[in-house]
PDB file of C-alpha atoms in Angstrom:
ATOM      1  CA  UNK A   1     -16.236   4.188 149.689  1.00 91.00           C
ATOM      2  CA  UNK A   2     -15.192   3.574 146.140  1.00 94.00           C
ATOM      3  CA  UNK A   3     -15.701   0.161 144.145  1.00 95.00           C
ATOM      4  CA  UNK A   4     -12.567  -0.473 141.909  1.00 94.00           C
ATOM      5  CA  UNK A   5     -13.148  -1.286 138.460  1.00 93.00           C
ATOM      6  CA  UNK A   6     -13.784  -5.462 138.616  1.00 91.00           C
ATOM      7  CA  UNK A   7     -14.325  -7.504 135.299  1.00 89.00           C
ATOM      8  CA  UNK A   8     -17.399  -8.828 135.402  1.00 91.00           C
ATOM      9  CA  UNK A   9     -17.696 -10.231 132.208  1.00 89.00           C
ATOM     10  CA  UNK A  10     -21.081  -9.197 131.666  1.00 94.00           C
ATOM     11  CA  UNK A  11     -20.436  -8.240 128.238  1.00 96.00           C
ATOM     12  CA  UNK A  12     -21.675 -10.420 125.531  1.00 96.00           C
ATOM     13  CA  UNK A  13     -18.869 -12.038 122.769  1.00 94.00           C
ATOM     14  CA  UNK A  14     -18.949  -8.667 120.782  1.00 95.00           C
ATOM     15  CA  UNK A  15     -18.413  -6.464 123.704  1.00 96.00           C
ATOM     16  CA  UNK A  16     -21.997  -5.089 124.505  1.00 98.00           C
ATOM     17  CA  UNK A  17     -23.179  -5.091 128.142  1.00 97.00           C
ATOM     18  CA  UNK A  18     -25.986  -8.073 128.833  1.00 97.00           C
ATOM     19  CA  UNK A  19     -28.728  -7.543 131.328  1.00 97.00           C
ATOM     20  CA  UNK A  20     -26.484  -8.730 133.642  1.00 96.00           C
ATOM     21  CA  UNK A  21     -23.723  -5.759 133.282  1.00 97.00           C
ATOM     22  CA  UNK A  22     -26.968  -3.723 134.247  1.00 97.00           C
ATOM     23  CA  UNK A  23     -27.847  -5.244 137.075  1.00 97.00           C
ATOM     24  CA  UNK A  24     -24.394  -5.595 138.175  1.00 97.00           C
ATOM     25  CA  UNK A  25     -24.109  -1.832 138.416  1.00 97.00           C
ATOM     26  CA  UNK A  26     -27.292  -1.304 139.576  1.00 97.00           C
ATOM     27  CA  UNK A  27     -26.815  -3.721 142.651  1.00 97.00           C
ATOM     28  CA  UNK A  28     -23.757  -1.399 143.042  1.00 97.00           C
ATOM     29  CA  UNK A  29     -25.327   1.677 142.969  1.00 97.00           C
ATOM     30  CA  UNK A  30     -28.044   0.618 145.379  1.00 96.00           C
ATOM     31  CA  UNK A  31     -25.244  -0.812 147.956  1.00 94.00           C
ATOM     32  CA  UNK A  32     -24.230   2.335 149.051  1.00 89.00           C
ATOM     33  CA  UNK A  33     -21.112   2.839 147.700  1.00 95.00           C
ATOM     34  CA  UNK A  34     -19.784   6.838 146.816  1.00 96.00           C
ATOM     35  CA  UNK A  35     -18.081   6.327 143.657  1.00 98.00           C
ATOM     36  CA  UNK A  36     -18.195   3.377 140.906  1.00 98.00           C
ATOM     37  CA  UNK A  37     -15.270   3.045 138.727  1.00 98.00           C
ATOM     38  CA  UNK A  38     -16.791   0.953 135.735  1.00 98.00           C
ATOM     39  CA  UNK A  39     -14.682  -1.825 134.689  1.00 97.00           C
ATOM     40  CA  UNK A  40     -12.527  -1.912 131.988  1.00 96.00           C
ATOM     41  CA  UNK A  41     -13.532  -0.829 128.680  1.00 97.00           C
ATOM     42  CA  UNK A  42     -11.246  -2.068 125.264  1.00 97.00           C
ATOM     43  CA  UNK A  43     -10.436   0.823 122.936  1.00 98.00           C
ATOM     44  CA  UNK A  44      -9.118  -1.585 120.120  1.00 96.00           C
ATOM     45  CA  UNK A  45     -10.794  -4.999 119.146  1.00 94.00           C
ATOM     46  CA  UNK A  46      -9.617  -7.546 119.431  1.00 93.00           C
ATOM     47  CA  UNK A  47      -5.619  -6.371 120.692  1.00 92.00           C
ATOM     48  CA  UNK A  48      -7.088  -3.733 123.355  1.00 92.00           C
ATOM     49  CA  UNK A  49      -9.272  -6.741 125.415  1.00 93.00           C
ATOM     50  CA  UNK A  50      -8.123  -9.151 128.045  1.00 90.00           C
ATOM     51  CA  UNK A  51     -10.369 -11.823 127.382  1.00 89.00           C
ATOM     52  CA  UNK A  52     -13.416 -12.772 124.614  1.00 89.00           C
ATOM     53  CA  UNK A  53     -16.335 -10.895 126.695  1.00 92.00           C
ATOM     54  CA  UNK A  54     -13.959  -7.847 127.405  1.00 92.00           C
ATOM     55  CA  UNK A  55     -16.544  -4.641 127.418  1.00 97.00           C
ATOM     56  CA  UNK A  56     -15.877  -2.608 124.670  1.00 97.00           C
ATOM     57  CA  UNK A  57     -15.667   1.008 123.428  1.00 98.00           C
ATOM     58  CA  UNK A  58     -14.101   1.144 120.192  1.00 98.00           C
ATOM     59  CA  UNK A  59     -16.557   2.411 118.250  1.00 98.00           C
ATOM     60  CA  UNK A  60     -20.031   4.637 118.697  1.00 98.00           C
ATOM     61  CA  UNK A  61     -22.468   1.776 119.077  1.00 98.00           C
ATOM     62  CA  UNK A  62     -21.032   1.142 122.484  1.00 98.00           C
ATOM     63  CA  UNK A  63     -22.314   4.476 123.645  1.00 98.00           C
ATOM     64  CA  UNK A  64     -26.240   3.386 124.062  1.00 98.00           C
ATOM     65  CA  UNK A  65     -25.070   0.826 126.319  1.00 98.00           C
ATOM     66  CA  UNK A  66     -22.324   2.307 128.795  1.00 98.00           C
ATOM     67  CA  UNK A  67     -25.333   5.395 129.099  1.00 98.00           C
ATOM     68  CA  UNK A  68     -27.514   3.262 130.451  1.00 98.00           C
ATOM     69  CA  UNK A  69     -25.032   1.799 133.070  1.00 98.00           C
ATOM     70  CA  UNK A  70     -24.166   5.213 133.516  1.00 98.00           C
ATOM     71  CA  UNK A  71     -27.515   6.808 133.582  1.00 98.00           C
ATOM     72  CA  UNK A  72     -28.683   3.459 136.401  1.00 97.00           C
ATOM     73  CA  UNK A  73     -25.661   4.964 138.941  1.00 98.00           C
ATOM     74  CA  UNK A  74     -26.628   8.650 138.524  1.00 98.00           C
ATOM     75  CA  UNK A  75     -30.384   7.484 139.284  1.00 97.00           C
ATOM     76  CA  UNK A  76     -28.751   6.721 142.767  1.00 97.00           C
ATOM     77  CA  UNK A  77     -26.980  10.368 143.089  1.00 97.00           C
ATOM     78  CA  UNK A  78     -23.192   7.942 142.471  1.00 98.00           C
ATOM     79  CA  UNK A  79     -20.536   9.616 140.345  1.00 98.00           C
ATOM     80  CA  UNK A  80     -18.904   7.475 138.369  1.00 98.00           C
ATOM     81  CA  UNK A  81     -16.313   7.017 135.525  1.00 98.00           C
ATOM     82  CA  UNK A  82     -15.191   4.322 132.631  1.00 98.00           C
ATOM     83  CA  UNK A  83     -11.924   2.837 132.776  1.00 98.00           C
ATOM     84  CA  UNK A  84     -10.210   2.553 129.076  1.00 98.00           C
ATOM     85  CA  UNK A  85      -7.331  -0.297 128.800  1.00 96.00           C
ATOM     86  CA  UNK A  86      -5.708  -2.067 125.946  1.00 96.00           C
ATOM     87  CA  UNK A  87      -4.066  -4.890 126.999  1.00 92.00           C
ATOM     88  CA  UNK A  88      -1.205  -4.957 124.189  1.00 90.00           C
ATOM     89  CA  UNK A  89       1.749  -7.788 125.081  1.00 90.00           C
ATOM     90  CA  UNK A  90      -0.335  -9.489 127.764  1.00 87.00           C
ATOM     91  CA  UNK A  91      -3.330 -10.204 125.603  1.00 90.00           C
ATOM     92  CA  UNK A  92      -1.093 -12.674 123.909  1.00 87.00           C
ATOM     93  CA  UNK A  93      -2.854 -15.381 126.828  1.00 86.00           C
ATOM     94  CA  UNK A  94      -5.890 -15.593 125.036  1.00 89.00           C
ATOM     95  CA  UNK A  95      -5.672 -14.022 121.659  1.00 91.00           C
ATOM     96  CA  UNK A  96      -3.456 -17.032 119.563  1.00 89.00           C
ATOM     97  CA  UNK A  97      -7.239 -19.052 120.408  1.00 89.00           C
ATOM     98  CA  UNK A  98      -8.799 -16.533 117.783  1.00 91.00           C
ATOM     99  CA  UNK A  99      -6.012 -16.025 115.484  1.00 92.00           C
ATOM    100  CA  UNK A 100      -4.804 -13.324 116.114  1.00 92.00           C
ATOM    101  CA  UNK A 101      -0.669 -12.022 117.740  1.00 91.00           C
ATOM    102  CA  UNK A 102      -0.700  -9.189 120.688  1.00 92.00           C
ATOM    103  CA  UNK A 103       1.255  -6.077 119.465  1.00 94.00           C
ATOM    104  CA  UNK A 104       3.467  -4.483 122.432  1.00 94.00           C
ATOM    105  CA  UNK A 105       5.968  -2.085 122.995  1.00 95.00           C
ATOM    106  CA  UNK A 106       8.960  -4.359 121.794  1.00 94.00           C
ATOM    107  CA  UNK A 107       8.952  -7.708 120.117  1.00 91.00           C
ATOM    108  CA  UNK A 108      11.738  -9.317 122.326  1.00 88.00           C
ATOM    109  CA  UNK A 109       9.477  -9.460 125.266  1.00 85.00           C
ATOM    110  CA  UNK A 110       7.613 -12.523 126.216  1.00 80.00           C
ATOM    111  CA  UNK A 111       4.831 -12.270 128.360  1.00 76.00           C
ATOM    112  CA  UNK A 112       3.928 -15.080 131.176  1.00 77.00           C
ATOM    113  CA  UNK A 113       7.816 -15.897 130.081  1.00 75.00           C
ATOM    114  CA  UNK A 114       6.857 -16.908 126.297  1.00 77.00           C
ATOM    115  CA  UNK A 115       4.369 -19.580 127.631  1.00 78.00           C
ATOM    116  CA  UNK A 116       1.633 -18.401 124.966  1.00 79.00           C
ATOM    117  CA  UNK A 117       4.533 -17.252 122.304  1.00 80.00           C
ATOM    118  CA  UNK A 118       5.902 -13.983 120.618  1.00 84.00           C
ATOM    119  CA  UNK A 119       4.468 -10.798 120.090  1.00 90.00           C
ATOM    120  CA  UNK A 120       4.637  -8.613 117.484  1.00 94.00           C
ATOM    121  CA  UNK A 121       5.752  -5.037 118.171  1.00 96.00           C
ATOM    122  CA  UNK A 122       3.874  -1.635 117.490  1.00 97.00           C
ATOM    123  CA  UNK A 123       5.730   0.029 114.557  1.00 98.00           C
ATOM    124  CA  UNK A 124       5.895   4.522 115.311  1.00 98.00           C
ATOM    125  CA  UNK A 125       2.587   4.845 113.377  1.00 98.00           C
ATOM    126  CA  UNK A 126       0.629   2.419 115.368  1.00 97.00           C
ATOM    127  CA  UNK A 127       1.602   3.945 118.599  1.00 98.00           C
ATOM    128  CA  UNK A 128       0.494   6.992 117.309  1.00 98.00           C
ATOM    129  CA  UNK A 129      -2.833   5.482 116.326  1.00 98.00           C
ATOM    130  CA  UNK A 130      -3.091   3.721 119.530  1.00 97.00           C
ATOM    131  CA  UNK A 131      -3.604   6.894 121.468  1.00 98.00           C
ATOM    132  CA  UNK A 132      -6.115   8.587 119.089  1.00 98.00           C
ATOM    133  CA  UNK A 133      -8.225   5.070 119.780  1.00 98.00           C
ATOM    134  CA  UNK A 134      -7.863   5.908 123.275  1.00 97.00           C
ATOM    135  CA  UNK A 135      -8.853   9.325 123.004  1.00 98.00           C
ATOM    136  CA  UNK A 136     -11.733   8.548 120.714  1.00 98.00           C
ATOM    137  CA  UNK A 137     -12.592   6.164 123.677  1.00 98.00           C
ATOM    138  CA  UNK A 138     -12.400   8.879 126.173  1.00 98.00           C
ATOM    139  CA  UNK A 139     -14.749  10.733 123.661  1.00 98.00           C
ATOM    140  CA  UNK A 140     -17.508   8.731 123.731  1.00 98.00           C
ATOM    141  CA  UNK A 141     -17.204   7.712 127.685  1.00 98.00           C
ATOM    142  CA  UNK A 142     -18.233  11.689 127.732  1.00 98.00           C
ATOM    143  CA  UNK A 143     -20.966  11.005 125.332  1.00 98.00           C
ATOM    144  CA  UNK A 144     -22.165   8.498 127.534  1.00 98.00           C
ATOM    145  CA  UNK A 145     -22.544  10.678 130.594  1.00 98.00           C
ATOM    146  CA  UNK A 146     -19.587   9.429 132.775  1.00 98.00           C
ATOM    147  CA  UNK A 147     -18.286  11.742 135.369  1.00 98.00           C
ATOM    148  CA  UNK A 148     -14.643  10.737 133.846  1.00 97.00           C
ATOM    149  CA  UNK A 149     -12.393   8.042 132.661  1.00 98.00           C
ATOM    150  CA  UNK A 150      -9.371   6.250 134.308  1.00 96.00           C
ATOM    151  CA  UNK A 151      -6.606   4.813 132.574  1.00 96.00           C
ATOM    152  CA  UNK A 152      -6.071   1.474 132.849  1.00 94.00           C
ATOM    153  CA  UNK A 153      -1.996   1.496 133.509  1.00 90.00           C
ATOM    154  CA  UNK A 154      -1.584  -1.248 135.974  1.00 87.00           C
ATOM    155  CA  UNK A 155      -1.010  -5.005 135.452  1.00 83.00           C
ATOM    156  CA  UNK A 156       0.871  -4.805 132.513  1.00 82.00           C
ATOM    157  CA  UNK A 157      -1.356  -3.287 130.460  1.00 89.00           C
ATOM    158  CA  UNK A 158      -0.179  -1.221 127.522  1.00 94.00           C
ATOM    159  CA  UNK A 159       1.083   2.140 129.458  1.00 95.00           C
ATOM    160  CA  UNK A 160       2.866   0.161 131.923  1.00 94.00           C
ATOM    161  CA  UNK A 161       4.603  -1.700 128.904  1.00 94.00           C
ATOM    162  CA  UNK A 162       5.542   1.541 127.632  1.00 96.00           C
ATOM    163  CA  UNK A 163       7.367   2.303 131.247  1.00 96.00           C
ATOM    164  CA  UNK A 164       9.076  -0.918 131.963  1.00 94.00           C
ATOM    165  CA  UNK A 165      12.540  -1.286 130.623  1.00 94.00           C
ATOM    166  CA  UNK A 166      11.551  -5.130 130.940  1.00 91.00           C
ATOM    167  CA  UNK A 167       9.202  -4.478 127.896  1.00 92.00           C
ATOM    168  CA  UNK A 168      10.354  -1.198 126.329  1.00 96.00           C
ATOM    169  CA  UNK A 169      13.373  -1.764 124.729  1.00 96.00           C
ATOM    170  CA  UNK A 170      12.593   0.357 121.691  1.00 96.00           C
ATOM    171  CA  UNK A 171      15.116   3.153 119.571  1.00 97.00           C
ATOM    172  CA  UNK A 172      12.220   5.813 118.425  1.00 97.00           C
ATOM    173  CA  UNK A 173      10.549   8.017 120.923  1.00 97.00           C
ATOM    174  CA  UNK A 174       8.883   5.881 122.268  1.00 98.00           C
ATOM    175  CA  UNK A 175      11.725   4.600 123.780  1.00 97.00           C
ATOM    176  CA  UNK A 176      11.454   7.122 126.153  1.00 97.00           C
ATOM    177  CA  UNK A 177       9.766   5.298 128.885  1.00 94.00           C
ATOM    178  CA  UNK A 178       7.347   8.078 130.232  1.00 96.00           C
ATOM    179  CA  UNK A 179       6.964   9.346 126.062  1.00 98.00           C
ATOM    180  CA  UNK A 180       3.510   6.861 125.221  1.00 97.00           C
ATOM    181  CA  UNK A 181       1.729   7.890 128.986  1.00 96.00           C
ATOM    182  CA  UNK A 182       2.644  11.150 128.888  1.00 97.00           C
ATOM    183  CA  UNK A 183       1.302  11.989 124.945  1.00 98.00           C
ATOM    184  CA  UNK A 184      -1.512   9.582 126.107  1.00 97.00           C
ATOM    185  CA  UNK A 185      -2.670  11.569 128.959  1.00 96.00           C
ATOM    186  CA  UNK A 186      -2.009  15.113 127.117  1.00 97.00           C
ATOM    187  CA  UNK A 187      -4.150  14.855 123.771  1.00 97.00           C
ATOM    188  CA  UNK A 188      -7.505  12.555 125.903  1.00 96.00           C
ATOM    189  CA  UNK A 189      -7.026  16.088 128.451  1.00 92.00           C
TER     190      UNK A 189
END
């Protein structure tokens, strides 16, 4: 049996796991279960997170803390990996309340039908720089002792954007709906 990666939101407001992300997974671990996918994990602050306690792994200080999840499933003999999302156009729900636009694929689509407003499209470069956040990501989910990562492509998050001619509508190569995914999952291999 597998447990899916769930939000818990037992990260604090700057994306570090509380003592209740700990005991989360450790409750997991000790249930029995054969695999734990650990939830979602931001590459980019603040576009990459879903909501304002999304966990984080944007940058090295984020290792200490997804080890010791890591290190409290192993203790129980349970594989486990970190799932890595950005959450580009659908973000837009939440991030206006700090200030800030979600970037996506194209500019001309409206998430949750415009209810939260525009977004502001990824120019070449920042797709570019997009995946090397992921792949730094995927970096230091290996420094932290996962068995893996998974990429969060589902639910309109950013890959999915990428392959949906409902939110791709771009000219340059990434207009080719499999070109983001496929350079994606190439350079974190």
């Amino acid at each position: 049996l597998m447990v899916h990666p769930m939000t818990s939101s037992f990260a604090d407001t700057m994306g570090y796991p509380t003592e209740g992300a700990f005991n989360y997974y450790e409750g997991l671990a000790k249930g029995g279960w054969g695999f734990i996918q650990i939830e979602g994990h931001a590459v980019s602050w603040p576009y990459g997170a879903m909501n304002q306690v999304q966990a984080r792994l944007d940058d090295d200080s984020y290792i200490p803390g997804l080890a010791r999840i890591v290190d409290t499933i192993h203790k129980y003999n349970i594989p486990c990996t970190v799932q890595l999302m950005y959450g580009g156009a659908v973000a837009q729900r939440w991030l206006p309340r700090i200030g800030f636009t979600a970037l996506g694929p194209s500019a001309d689509y409206l998430p949750y039908g415009g209810l939260f407003g525009k977004i502001k499209e990824l120019t070449t470069a920042q797709c570019e720089e997009l995946i090397e956040l992921w792949v730094a990501a995927a970096i230091r989910a290996k420094k932290s002792g996962a068995d893996g990562i998974t990429i969060h492509g589902s639910t309109g998050n950013i890959p999915q954007q990428f392959m949906s001619p409902m939110s791709n509508h771009r000219t340059d190569k990434y207009g080719d709906r499999l070109a983001f995914a496929t350079e994606l999952m190439t350079k974190i291999r």
